[in-house]
CSV table of C-alpha atoms in Angstrom, one decimal:
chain,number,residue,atom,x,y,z
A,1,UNK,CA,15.7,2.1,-24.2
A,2,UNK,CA,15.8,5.0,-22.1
A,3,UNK,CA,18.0,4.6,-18.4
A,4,UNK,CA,15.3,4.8,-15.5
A,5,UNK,CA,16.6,7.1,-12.9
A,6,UNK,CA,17.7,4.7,-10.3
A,7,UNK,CA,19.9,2.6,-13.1
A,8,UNK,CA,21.6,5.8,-13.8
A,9,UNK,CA,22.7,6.3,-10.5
A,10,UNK,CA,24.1,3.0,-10.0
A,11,UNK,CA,25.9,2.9,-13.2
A,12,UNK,CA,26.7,6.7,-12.0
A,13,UNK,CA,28.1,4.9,-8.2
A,14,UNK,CA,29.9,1.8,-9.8
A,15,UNK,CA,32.0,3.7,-12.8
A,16,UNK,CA,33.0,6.6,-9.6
A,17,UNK,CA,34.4,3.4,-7.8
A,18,UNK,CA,36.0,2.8,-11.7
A,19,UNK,CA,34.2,-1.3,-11.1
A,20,UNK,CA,33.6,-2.9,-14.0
A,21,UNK,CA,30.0,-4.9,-13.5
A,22,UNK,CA,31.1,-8.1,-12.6
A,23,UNK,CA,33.4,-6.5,-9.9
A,24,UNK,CA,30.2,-4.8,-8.2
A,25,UNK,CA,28.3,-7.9,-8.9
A,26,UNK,CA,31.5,-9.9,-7.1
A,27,UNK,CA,31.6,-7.7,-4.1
A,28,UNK,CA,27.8,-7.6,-3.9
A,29,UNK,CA,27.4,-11.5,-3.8
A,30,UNK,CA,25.3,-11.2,-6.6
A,31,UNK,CA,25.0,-11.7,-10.6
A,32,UNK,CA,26.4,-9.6,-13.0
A,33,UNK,CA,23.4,-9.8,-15.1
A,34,UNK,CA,21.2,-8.6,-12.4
A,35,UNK,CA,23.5,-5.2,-12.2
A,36,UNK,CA,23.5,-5.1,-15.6
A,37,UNK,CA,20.0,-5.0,-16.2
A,38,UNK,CA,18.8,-2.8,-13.3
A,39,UNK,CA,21.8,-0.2,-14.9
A,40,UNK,CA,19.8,-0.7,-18.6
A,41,UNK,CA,16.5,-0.8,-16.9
A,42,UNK,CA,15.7,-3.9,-17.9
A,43,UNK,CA,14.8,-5.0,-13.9
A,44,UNK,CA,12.6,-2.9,-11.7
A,45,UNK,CA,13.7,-1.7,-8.7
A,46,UNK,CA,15.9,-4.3,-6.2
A,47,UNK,CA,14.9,-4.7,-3.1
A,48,UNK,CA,15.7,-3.2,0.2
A,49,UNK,CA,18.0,-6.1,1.3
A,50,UNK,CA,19.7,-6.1,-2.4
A,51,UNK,CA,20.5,-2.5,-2.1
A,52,UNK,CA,22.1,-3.5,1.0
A,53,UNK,CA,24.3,-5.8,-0.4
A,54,UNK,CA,25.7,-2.8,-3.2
A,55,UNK,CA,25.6,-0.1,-0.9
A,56,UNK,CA,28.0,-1.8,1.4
A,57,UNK,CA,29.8,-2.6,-1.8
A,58,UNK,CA,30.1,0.9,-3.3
A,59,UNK,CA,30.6,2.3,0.4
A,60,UNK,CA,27.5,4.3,-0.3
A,61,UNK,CA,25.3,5.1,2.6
A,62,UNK,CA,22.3,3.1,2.8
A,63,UNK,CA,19.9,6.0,3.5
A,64,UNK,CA,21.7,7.2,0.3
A,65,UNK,CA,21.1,4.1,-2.0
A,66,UNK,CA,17.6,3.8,-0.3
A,67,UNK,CA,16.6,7.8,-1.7
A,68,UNK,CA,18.0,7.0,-4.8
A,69,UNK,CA,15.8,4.0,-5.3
A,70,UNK,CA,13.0,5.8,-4.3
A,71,UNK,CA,12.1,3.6,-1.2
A,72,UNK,CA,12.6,7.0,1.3
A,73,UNK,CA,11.5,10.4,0.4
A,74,UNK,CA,14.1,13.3,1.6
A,75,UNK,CA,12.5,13.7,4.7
A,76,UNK,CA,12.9,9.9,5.4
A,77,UNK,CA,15.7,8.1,7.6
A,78,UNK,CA,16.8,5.2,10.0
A,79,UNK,CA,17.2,7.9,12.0
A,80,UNK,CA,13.5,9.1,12.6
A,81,UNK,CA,11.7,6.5,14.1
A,82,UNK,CA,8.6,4.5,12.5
A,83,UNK,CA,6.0,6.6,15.2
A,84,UNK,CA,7.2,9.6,12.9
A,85,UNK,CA,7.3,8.8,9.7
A,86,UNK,CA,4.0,6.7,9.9
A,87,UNK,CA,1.9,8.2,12.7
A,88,UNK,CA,-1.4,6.8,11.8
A,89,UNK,CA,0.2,2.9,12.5
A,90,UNK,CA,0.7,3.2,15.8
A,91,UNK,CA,-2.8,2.8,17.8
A,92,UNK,CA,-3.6,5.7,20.7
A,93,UNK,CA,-4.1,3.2,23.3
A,94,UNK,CA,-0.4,1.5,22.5
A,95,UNK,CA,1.4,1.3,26.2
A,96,UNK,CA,5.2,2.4,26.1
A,97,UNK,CA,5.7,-1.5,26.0
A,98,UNK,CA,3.9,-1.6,22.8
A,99,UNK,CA,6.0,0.8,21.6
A,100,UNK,CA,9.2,-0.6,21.8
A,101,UNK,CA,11.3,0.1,18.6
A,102,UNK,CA,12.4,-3.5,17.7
A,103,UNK,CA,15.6,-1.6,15.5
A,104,UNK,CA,16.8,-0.1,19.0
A,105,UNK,CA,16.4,-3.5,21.1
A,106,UNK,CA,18.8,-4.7,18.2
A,107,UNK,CA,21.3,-2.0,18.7
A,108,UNK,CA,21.4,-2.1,22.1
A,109,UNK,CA,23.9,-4.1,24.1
A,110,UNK,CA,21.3,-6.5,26.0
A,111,UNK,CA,21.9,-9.9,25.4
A,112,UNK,CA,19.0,-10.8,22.8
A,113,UNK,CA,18.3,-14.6,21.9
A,114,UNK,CA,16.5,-16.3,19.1
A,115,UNK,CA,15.0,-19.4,20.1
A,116,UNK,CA,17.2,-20.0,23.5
A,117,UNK,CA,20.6,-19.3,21.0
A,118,UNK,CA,22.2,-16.0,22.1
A,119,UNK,CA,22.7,-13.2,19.1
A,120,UNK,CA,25.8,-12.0,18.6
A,121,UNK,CA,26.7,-8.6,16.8
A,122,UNK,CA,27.0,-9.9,13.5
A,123,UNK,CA,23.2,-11.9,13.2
A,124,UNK,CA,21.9,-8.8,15.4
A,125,UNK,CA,23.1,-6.8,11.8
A,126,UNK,CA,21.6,-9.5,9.5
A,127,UNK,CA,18.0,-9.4,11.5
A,128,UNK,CA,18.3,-5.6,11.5
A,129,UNK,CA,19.2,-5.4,7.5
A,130,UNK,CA,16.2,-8.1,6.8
A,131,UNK,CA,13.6,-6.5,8.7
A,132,UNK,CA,14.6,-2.9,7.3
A,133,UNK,CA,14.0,-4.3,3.8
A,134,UNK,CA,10.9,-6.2,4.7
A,135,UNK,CA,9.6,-3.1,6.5
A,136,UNK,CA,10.3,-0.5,3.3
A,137,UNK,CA,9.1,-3.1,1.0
A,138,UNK,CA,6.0,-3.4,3.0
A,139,UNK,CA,5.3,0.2,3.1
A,140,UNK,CA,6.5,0.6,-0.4
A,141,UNK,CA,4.2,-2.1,-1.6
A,142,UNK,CA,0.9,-0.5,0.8
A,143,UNK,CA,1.8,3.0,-1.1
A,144,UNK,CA,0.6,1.2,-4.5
A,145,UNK,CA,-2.4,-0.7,-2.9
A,146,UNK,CA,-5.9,0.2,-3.2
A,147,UNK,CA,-8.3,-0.7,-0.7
A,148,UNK,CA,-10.5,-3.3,-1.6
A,149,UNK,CA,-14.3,-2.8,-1.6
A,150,UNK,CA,-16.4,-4.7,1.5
A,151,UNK,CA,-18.3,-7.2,0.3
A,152,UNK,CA,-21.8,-7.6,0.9
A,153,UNK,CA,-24.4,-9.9,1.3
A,154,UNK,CA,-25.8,-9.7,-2.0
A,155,UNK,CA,-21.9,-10.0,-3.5
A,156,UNK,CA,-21.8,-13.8,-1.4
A,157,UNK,CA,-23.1,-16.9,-3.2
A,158,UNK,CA,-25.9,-18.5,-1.2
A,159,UNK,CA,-25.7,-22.4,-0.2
């Protein structure tokens, strides 16, 4: 079987590092078997929080791994905001309230709570690293939709 592109490059990442598979999947918190068969590619594409976890284990850059996987397109980064890269989501009559970048409340120093419990910096990261690979799975997932045709009344049963 042919090596997708993305398996490549993490085999490519973890032999640079000279890691055998189970000492990526060790660092990674997770199984050898899943590295093994997203190298062989015999597992689709891991999600954004899973590439995460082995980007921060190679030392890769996450915009990097992200790329690679084909979750961002060359033009894409953390670093342009959503308004940017998806212009059409945000609605014209949006105040600059409704605008607020949740990413940037998270980075900034304000003292941010979740349900009356005060965030420190390390579950300010976690949020931030969930919600970036729910947001790029989202929009990864919408790419590969197709709209769904309205129903009509003849379509509906009639009770």
């Amino acid at each position: 079987m042919e090596q997708p592109a993305f398996g490549t490059y993490l085999k490519q990442q973890r032999e640079h590092k000279q890691w055998s598979i189970n000492q990526l999947a060790d660092a990674a918190g997770i199984s050898n078997s899943q590295i093994s068969r997203i190298e062989n590619g015999l597992r689709g594409i891991p999600k954004p929080s899973t590439l995460r976890k082995i980007a921060d284990a190679l030392s890769v850059s996450y915009t990097e791994m992200m790329k690679a996987a084909g979750y961002w397109g060359d033009d894409d980064s953390m670093e342009q905001s959503p308004h940017e890269l998806y212009p059409s989501t945000v609605p014209e009559w949006a105040t600059s309230k409704d605008r607020r970048d949740f990413k940037k409340m998270l980075e900034e120093d304000d003292e941010l709570m979740f349900d009356g419990i005060p965030l420190d910096e390390k579950d300010r990261q976690r949020i931030k690293d969930v919600l970036t690979g729910l947001f790029w799975e989202a929009k990864q997932m919408n790419k590969h939709k197709k709209p769904k045709e309205p129903r009509t009344g003849k379509d509906q049963d009639s009770r």
